Structure formats: structure tokens, C-alpha cells
Coordinates of C-alpha atoms in Angstrom, one line a residue:
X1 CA 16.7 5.0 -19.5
X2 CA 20.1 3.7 -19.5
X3 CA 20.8 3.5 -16.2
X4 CA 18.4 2.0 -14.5
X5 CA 20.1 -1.3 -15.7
X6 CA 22.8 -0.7 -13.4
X7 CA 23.1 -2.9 -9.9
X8 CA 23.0 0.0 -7.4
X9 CA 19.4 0.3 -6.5
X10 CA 18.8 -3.5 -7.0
X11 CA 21.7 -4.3 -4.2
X12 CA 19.8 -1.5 -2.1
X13 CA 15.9 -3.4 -2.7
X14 CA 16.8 -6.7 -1.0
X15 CA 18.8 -5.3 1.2
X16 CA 17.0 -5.0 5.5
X17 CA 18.2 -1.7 6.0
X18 CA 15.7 -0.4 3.2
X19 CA 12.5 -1.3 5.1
X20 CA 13.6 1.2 7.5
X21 CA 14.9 3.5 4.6
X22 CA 11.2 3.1 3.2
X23 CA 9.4 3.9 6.1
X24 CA 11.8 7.0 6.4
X25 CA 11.2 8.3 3.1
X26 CA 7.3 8.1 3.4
X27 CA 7.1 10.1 6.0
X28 CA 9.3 12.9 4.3
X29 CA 6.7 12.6 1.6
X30 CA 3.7 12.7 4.1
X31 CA 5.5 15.7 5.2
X32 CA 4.9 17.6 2.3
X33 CA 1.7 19.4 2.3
X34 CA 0.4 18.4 -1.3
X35 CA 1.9 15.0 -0.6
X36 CA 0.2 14.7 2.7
X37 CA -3.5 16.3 1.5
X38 CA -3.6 13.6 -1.4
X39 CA -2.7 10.9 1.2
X40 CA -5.3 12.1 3.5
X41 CA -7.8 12.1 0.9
X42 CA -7.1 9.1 -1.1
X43 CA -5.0 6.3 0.1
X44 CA -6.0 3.1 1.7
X45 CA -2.8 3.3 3.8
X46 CA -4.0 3.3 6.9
X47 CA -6.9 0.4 6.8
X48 CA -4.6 -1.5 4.8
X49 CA -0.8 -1.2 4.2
X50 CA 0.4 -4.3 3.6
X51 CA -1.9 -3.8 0.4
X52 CA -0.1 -0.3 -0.5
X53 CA 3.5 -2.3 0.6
X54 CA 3.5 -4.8 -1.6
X55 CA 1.9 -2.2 -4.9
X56 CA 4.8 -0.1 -4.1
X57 CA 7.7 -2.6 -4.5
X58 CA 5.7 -4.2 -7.5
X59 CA 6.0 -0.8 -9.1
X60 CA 9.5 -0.1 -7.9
X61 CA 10.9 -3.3 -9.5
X62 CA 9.5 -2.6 -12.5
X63 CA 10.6 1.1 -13.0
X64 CA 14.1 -0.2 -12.0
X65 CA 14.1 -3.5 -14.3
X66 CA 16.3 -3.8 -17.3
X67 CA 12.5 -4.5 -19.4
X68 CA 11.9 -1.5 -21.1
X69 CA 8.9 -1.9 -22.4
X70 CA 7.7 -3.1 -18.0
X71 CA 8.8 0.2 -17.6
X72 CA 7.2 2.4 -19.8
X73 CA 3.8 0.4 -19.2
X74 CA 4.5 0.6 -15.5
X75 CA 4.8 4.4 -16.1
X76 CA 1.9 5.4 -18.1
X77 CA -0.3 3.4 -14.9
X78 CA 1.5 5.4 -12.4
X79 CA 0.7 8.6 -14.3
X80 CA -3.2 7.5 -14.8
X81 CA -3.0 7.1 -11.1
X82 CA -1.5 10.2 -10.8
X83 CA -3.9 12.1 -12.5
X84 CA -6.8 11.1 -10.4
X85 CA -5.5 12.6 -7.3
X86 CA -6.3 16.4 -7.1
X87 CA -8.3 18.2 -5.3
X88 CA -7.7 20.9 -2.1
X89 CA -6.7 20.7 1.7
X90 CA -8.6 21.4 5.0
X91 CA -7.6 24.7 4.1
X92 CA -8.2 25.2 0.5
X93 CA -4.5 25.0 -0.6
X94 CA -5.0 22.7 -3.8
X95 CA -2.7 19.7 -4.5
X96 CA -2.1 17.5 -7.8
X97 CA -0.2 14.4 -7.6
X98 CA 0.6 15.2 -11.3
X99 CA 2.4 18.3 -9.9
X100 CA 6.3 17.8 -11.0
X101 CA 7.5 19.4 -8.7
X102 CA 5.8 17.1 -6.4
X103 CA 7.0 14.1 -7.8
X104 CA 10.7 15.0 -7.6
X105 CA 10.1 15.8 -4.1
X106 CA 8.9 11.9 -3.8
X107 CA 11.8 10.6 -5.7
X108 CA 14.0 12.5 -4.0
X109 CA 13.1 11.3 -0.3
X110 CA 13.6 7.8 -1.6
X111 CA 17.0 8.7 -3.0
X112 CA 18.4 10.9 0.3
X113 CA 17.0 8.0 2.5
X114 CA 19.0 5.2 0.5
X115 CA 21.7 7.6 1.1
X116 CA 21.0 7.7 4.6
X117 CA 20.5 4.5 5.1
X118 CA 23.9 3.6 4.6
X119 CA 25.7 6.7 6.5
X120 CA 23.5 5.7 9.9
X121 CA 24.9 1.8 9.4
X122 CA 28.1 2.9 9.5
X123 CA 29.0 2.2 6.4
X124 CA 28.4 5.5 4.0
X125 CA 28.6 5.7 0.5
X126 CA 31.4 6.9 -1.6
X127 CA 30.9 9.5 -4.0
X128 CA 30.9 7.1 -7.4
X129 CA 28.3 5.2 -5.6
X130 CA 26.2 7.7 -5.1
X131 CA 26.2 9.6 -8.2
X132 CA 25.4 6.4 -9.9
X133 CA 22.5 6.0 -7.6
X134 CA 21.4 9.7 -8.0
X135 CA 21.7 9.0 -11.8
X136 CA 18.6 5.7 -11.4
X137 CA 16.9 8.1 -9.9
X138 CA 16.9 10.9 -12.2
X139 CA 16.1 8.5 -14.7
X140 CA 13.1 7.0 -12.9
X141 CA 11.7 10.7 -12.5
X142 CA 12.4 11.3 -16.8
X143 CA 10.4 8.0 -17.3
X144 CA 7.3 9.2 -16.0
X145 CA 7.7 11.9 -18.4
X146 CA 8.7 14.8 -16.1
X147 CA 10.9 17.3 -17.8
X148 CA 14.2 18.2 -16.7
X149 CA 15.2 20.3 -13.9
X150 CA 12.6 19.9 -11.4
X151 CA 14.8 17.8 -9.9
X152 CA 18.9 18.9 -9.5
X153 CA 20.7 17.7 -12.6
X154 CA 23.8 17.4 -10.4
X155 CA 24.6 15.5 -6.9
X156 CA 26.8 18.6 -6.0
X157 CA 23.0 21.0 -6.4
X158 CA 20.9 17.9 -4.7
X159 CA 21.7 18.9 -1.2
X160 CA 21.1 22.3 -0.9
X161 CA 17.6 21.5 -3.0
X162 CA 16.8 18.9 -0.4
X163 CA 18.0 21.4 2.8
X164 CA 15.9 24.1 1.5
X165 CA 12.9 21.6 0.7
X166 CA 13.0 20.4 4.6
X167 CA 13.1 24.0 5.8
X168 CA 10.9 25.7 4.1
X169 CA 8.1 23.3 2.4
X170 CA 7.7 20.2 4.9
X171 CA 5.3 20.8 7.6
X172 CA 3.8 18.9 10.3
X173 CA 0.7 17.4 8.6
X174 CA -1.9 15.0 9.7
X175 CA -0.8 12.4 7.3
X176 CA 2.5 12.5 8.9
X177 CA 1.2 12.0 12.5
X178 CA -1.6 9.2 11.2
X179 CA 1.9 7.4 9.9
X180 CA 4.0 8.1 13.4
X181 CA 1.0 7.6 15.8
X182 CA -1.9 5.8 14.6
X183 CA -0.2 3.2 11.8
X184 CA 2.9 2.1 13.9
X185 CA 0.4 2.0 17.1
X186 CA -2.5 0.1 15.3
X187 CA -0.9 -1.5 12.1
X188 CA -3.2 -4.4 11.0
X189 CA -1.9 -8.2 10.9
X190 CA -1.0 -9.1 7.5
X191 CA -3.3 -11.8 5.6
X192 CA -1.0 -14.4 7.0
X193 CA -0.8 -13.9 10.4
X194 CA -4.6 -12.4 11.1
X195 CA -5.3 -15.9 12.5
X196 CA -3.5 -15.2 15.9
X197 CA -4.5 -11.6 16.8
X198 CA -3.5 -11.6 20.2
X199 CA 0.2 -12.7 19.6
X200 CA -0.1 -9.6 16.8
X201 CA -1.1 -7.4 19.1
X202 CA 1.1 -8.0 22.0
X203 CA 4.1 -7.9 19.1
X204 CA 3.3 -4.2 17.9
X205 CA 2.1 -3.2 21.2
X206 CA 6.6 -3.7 21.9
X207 CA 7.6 -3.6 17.8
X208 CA 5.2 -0.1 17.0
X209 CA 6.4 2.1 19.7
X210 CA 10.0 1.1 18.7
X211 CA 9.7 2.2 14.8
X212 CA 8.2 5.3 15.5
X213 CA 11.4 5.9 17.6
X214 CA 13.9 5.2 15.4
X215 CA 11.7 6.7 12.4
X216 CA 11.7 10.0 14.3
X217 CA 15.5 10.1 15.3
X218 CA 16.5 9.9 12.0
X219 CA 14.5 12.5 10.5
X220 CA 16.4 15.7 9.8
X221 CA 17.3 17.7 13.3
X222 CA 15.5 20.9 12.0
X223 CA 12.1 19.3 11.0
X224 CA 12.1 17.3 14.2
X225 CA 12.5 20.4 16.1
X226 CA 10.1 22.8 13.6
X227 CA 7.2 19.6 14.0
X228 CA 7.7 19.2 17.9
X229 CA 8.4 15.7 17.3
X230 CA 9.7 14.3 20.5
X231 CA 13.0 13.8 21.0
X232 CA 13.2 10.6 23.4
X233 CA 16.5 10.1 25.4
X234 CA 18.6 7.0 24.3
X235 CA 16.9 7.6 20.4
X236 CA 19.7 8.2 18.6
X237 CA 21.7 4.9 20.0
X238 CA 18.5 3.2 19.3
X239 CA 18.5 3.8 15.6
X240 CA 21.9 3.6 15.0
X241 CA 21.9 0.0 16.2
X242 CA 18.9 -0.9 14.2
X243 CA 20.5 0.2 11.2
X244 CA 23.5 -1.7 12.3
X245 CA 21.4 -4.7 13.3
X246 CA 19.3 -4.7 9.8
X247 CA 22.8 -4.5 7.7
X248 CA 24.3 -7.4 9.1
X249 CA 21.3 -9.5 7.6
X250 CA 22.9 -8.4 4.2
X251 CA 25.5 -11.4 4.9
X252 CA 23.3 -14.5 5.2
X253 CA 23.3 -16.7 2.5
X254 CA 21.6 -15.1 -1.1
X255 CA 18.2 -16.0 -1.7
X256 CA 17.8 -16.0 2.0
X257 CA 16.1 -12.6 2.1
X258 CA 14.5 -11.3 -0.6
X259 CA 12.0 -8.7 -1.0
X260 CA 9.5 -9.9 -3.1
X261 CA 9.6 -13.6 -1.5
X262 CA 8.8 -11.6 2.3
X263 CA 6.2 -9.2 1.0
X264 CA 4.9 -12.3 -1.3
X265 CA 4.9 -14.4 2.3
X266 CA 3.2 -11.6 4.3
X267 CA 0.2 -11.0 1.3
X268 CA -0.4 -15.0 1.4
X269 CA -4.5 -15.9 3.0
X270 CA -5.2 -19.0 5.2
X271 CA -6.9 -20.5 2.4
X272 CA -4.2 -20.1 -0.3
X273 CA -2.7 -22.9 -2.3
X274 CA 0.9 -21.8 -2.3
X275 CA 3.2 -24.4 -1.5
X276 CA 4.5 -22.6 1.1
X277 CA 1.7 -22.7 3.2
X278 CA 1.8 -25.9 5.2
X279 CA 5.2 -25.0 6.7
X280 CA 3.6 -21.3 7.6
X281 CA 0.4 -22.7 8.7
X282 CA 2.4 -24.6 11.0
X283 CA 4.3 -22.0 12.8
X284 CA 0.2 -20.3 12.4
X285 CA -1.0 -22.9 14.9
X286 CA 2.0 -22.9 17.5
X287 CA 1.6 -19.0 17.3
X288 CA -2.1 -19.6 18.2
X289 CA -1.4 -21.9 21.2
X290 CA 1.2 -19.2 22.4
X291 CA -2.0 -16.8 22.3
X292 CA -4.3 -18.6 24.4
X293 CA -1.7 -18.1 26.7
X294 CA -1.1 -14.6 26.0
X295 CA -4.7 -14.1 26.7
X296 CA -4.9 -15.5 30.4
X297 CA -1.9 -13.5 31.0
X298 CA -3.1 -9.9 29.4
X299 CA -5.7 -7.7 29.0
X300 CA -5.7 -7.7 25.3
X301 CA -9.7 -7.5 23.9
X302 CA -11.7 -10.3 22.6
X303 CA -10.4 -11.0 19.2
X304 CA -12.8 -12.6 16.9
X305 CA -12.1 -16.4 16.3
X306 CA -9.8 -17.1 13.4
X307 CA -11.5 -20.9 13.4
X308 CA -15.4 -19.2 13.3
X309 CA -17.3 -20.5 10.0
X310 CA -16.1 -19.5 7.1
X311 CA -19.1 -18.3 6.0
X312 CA -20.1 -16.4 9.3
X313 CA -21.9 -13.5 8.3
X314 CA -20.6 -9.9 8.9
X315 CA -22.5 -6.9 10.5
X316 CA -23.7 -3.7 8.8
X317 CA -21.3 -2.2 11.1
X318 CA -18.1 -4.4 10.3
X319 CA -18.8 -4.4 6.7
X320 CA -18.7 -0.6 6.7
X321 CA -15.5 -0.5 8.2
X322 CA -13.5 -4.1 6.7
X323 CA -14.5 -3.4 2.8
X324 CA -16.4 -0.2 2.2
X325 CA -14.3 2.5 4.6
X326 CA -11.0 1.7 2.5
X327 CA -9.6 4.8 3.1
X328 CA -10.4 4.7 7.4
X329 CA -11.7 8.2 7.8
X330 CA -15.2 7.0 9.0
X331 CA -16.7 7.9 6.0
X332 CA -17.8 6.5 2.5
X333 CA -17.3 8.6 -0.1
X334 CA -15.8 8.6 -3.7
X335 CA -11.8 8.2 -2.7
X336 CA -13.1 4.5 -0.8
X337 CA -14.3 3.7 -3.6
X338 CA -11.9 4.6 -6.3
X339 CA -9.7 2.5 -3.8
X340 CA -11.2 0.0 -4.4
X341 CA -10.8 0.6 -8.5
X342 CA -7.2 1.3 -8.3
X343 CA -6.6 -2.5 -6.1
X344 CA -8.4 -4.0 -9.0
X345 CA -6.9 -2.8 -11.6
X346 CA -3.4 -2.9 -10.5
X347 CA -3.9 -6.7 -9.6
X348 CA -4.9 -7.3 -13.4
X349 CA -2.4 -4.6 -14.9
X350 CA -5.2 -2.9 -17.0
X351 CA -4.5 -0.7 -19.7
X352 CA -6.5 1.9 -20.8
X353 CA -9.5 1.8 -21.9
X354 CA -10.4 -1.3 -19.7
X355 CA -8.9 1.0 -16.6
X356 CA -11.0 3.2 -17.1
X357 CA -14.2 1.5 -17.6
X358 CA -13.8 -0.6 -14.2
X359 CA -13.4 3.1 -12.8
X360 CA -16.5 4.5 -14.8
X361 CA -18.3 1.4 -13.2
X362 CA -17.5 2.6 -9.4
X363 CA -18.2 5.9 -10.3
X364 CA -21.4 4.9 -11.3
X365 CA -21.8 2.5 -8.5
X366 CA -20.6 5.8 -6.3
X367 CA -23.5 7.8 -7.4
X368 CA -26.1 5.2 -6.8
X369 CA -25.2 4.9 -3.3
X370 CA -24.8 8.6 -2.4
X371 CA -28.4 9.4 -3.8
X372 CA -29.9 6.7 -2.1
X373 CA -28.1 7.1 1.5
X374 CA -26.4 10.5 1.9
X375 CA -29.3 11.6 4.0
X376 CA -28.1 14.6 4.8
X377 CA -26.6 15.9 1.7
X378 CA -22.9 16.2 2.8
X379 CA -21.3 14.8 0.0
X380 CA -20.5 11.6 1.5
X381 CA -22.0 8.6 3.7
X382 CA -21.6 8.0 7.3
X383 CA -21.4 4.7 9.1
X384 CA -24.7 5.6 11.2
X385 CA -26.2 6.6 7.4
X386 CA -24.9 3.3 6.5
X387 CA -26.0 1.1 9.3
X388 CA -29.2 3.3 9.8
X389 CA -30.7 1.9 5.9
X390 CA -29.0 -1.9 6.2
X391 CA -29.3 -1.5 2.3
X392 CA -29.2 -3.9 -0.6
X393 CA -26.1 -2.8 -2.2
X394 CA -27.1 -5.1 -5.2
X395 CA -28.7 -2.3 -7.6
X396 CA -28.3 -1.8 -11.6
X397 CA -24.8 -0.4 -10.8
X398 CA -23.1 -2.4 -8.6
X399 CA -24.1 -5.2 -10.5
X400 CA -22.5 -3.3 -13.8
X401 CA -19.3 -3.1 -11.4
X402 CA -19.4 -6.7 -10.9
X403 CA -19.9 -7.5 -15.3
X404 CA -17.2 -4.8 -15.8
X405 CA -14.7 -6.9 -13.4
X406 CA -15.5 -9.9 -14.9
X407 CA -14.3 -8.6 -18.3
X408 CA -11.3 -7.0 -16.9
X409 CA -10.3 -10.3 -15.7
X410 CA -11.4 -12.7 -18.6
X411 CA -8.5 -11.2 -20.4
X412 CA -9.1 -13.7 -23.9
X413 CA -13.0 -13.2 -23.8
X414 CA -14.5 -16.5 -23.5
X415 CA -16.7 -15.7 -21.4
X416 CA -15.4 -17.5 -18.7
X417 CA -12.3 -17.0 -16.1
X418 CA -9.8 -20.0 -16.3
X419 CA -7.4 -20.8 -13.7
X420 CA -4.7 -18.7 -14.8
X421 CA -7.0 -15.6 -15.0
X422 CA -8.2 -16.7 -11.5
X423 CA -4.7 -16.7 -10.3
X424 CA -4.1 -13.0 -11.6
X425 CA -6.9 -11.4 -9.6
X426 CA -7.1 -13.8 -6.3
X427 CA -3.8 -14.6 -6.3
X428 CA -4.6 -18.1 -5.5
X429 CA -6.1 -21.3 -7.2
X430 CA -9.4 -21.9 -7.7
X431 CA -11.9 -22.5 -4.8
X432 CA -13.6 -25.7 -4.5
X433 CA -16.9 -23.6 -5.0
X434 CA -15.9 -21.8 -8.1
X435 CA -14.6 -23.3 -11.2
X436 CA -17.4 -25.7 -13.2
X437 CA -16.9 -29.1 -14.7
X438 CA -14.5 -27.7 -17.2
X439 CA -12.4 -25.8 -14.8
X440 CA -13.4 -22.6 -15.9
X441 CA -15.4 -19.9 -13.4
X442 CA -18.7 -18.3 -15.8
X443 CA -20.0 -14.9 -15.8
X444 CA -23.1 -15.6 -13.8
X445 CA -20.9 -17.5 -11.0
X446 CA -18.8 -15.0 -10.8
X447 CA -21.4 -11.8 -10.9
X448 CA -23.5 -14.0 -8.2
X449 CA -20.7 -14.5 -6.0
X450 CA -19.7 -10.5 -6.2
X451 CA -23.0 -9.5 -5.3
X452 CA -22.8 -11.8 -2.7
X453 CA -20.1 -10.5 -1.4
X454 CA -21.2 -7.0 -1.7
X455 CA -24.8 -7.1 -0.5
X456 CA -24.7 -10.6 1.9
X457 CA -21.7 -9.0 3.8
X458 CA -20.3 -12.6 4.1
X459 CA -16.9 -13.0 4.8
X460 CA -13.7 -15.4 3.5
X461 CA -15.1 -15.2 0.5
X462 CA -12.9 -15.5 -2.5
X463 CA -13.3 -11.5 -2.1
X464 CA -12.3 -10.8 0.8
X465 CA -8.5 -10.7 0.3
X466 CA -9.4 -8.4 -2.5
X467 CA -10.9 -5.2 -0.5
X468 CA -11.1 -6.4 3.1
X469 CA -7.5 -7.8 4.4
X470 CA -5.6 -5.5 5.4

């Protein structure tokens, strides 16, 4: 994989314009019925995106680093992950995320919207440019291991593969409108900034409306027209100068604007130790004050109180829907789970087997609960199931989850979780609760303090920015 060494797509991550350009490519992929059915089905990306923002740029930057052996590691997860989304549609039309023709279609939408990118900022790329882009590309979709041709070898056959992929594959799917109308409209606060709800919400109430606007003018005319996507007056002026407006950022000073440093600012919790808190936690509390005023001025709903006690307990009913609903379909079943599975072991970068044993340990865990609370026998548990049996989620198998974490994360087997192992899943320092005398967190702390978790429904909890923050 030669040329994924080469600057083009690195110049195009830290670059403003591709937040936009992402956005724009996920929904060409939602768009795709297979695509769209496995998102549906599977992916946490409506309860929590900034989760699912930040794991895709991880896994970006390492498929286009110049570390080989990153990348090959980095693809054999992604095909794991891959693998364990198949199944059929609401009306029986199968999908595979393994499929390859699938997975060009993926890789392509993030090509053709880098391309796009750049044509609708006015500032378009030239031919070279482009073929050596197309080139990373192709050579991102041959590291997974997907044969030639299922993606055009040549930039000249690219187009009409893409033209005749928008007319006659994409289709308006519900994952598509979740993306345009519910996730724009609704998008969670980041960790960061959950503390001052009210100045969130009056932001996206103006900032969601907005992106689903320029998101849907620069979709292709044809699909706009075939989906009955609205097509607002003043649109097209609208994204052209956000575009504009998001390239001009490309000339502050370097350093200035990276990707990793923003999505690494927007995943930090209240109660991390990063250095770069105190400033944030600053701006945190004059964005607070700003809310009280917000909220003698609007009607936005009570918000719960960032400043409550941290250990306020949750609700049967909040608990359901902050850390077991992962997926935000109202339901429990196995995908909410293996949700959960998938955020664990992409924080500690599992190989195989131990991958695969934290997912044998939800499955477990999975079947536990549905015998004991699927009531009805639909395959899969309701909140009113849920709330109805106010369970003890702390049986053999959750508790098997909890051992199997710990060894997944006490990665030279000592028995106990130092702070550097700490740092890897919890992405912060140790708690004041946590480590023992010798700095180290044990087994039985940290199986206690799962259950805990799990079963006590208690909340900012060394857990919680695990399965509950959005």
C-alpha cells in the first residue's frame, strides 16, 4: 500500500471543509439500502455520535498512516467488525457489511465528496490531484482485502460507476432521514459541553436546521429529486458560502486546527485530568451563566442539573435509555448490546481472541436478560418490559462481562489495572476512588464497581463516559 504515504488525503483530514465533506458522504452511504439496513440495525449513531465521530477518524488515520503494520492491524478489526453486521431489512432484502461491493460504495462516497468538497469552495481539483487521491483510496479498499475491480481501476471509469450507483441503487431510506431529520434536529451535547444544556440546545435549535440545508443542497440533483428532499430557496447560496467559509480556516496558523486535537477536545468529561481542562471548564461556567439567562428568556425544558450529586442515582427509565438502548430504537436487543462490545474493544484495540471473548461475554449476558425479561417472546426487550421487572442486572453473566473486561484491559496480567491501562479504557487518570495504596485498580474493585454501575444505575461513574455519553 504504497500510496497511502502520500500528502493528499492527510492535507484533506485537517482541513474544515471535510466535516462537511464527512457528513456528505454518510449520508450517500445511509443512502444505500444495505448500507442503510446495517445502520438501522446496528449502529449507536443516533444516541451517540460523537462516540462513532471520533472511532471513525481514529480508524481513518490509521488506514492512511505511513505505519504499515497500524494499518494492516487496523484492517483485520474493521473486517471483524464487518463481519458481524448481517442480517435482512424491513423487507427481507438481506445485507452484509462484508459485501464488496458494499464497501467500495463506502469508499467511494468519501472519495467523490473530497472531490466535492473542493469544486463547491471554489477551488476544484486538478486532474494529478485527483488521480493521486483516487489512487489512497483504491489502496485503502485493497487493504481490507477486497479484490480488484469492485471498485473502477481508472478515474476516467469512476464517474459513470458513481452516476449509475446514485440512479439506480441509492434510495430514500430511513437511516438517511434519521441522519437529515432526527440527528441534525436532536444531536446530543458532546461530553464536554453536556454541563450547559440549554446553551446546547438553543445552538442546534439555529446550527441543526442549517446543516441539514446545506447537506441536502449538495447532494446530487437526481437523488434530491428521486427522495423528495426539499429543495429550500436560497440553499444553494447557502452551501456554497459554507464551503467558502470552512476553506478559509485552512489559512490560520498550523497546529491551529487539527482534527484529532478538536474531536480529542469535544470527547473530554467534566471530571477528566487533561491539562486542558481548566481553560475549557472555564469558558464551561461562563456558558452556564449565559444559560440561566437563556432560560428566563425561552421555553427550552427543564434540563437536569449539571451540578446535581455526582452520585445521584438514575431511574429504571433513564437507565434504559442513557446506557442500555445504545442503538435508540426503544428497544434492547442483541445490536445494543454488541454496541456496547464493539466501544470496548475498540478503546483497548483488542485482537482476536480477546475480541472475541468480551463479545462471547455480552452474548452471554444478552441471553440472560432476554430469558428473564422478554415477556412476550418478541425477540427483544422493551422499555415498559424493562421498567415493569426493575431487575438486578448483576447475575452469573453480567458479572462474567465485567471479569472478561477486566482482562481485556489488564493487558500484562497482574491482576491488577495500573494507570496507564486505566488511561487506555477511561481515557483519563485514575479516580480518587479507584486505584489502592500502590496505584494500581484490583480485580474485585474493578468487577464491584461494574456491577455497580450496571445494576445500581448510578451515574458519573468512571463508566459512564464508556456507554452512557453521548
Amino acid at each position: 500500500m504504497t500510496e497511502t504515504a502520500s500528502p493528499q488525503f492527510h492535507r484533506f483530514f485537517n482541513d474544515p471543509r471535510w466535516a462537511l465533506a464527512m457528513v456528505r458522504a454518510t449520508v450517500l452511504e445511509a443512502a444505500h439500502p444495505q448500507v442503510g439496513a446495517a445502520l438501522i440495525d446496528n449502529s449507536a449513531f443516533v444516541a451517540h455520535p460523537w462516540r462513532r465521530l471520533r472511532n471513525t477518524l481514529v480508524s481513518l488515520q490509521r488506514m492512511f498512516g505511513a505505519d504499515e503494520e497500524v494499518r494492516q492491524r487496523e484492517a483485520a478489526r474493521l473486517n471483524r467488525l464487518h463481519g458481524r453486521l448481517n442480517g435482512t431489512d424491513a423487507q427481507d432484502r438481506p445485507y452484509d457489511a462484508m459485501d464488496p461491493e458494499v464497501r467500495a460504495w463506502v469508499i467511494a462516497t468519501l472519495f467523490e465528496s473530497s472531490v466535492t468538497m473542493c469544486r463547491l469552495s471554489g477551488q476544484p481539483l486538478d486532474r494529478a490531484t485527483m488521480e493521486q487521491l483516487y489512487a489512497e483510496f483504491q489502496a485503502f479498499l485493497a487493504a481490507l482485502g477486497d479484490r480488484a475491480g469492485h471498485l473502477p481501476p481508472t478515474l476516467r471509469e469512476f464517474w459513470p460507476y458513481y452516476d449509475r450507483m446514485v440512479e439506480e441503487e441509492l434510495e430514500d431510506t430511513e437511516a438517511l432521514r434519521l441522519i437529515l431529520y432526527r440527528l441534525f434536529d436532536h444531536l446530543p451535547a458532546p461530553p464536554l459541553l453536556d454541563g450547559v444544556p440549554t446553551v446546547w440546545a438553543a445552538g442546534r435549535a439555529l446550527a441543526g436546521p442549517v446543516l441539514g440545508t446545506i447537506t441536502v443542497a449538495s447532494l446530487p440533483e437526481s437523488f434530491r429529486r428521486r427522495a423528495g428532499l426539499p429543495d429550500t430557496p436560497g440553499a444553494q447560496t447557502l452551501m456554497h458560502s459554507a464551503y467558502t467559509a470552512a476553506g478559509l480556516a485552512r489559512f490560520l496558523p498550523e497546529g491551529w486546527i487539527r482534527t484529532e486535537h478538536l474531536t480529542g477536545l469535544l470527547s473530554l468529561t467534566p471530571d477528566s485530568d487533561d491539562p486542558r481542562l481548566a481553560t475549557l471548564t472555564a469558558l464551561r461556567d461562563r456558558a452556564r451563566q449565559a444559560g440561566a439567562l437563556f432560560r428566563l428568556v425561552t421555553p427550552f425544558p427543564a434540563q437536569r442539573d449539571a451540578d446535581s450529586p455526582d452520585e445521584a442515582p438514575r431511574g429504571a427509565d433513564e437507565f434504559f435509555t442513557a446506557v442500555l438502548d445504545q442503538t435508540a430504537d426503544g428497544h434492547l436487543d442483541w445490536p445494543d448490546l454488541a454496541a456496547m462490545a464493539r466501544e470496548l474493544a475498540s478503546r483497548l484495540d483488542l485482537d482476536e481472541p480477546a475480541e472475541t471473548r468480551l463479545y462471547d461475554a455480552f452474548a452471554q449476558w444478552w441471553r440472560e436478560l432476554q430469558s428473564a425479561l422478554d415477556t412476550d417472546g418478541d425477540g427483544r426487550i422493551s422499555r415498559e418490559e424493562y421498567t415493569a421487572a426493575v431487575p438486578s442486572l448483576a447475575g452469573p453473566a453480567l458479572i462474567r462481562v465485567a471479569e472478561t473486561l477486566f482482562e481485556a484491559a489488564d493487558a500484562d496480567g497482574d491482576q491488577f489495572i495500573d494507570a496507564a491501562e486505566y488511561r487506555a479504557l477511561f481515557r483519563t487518570g485514575f479516580r480518587r476512588t479507584v486505584a489502592d495504596a500502590g496505584g494500581r485498580y484490583s480485580r474485585s474493585a474493578f468487577v464491584r464497581d461494574f456491577l455497580g454501575f450496571m445494576s445500581g444505575r448510578m451515574r458519573s461513574t468512571a463508566f459512564d463516559p464508556l456507554l452512557a455519553d453521548a
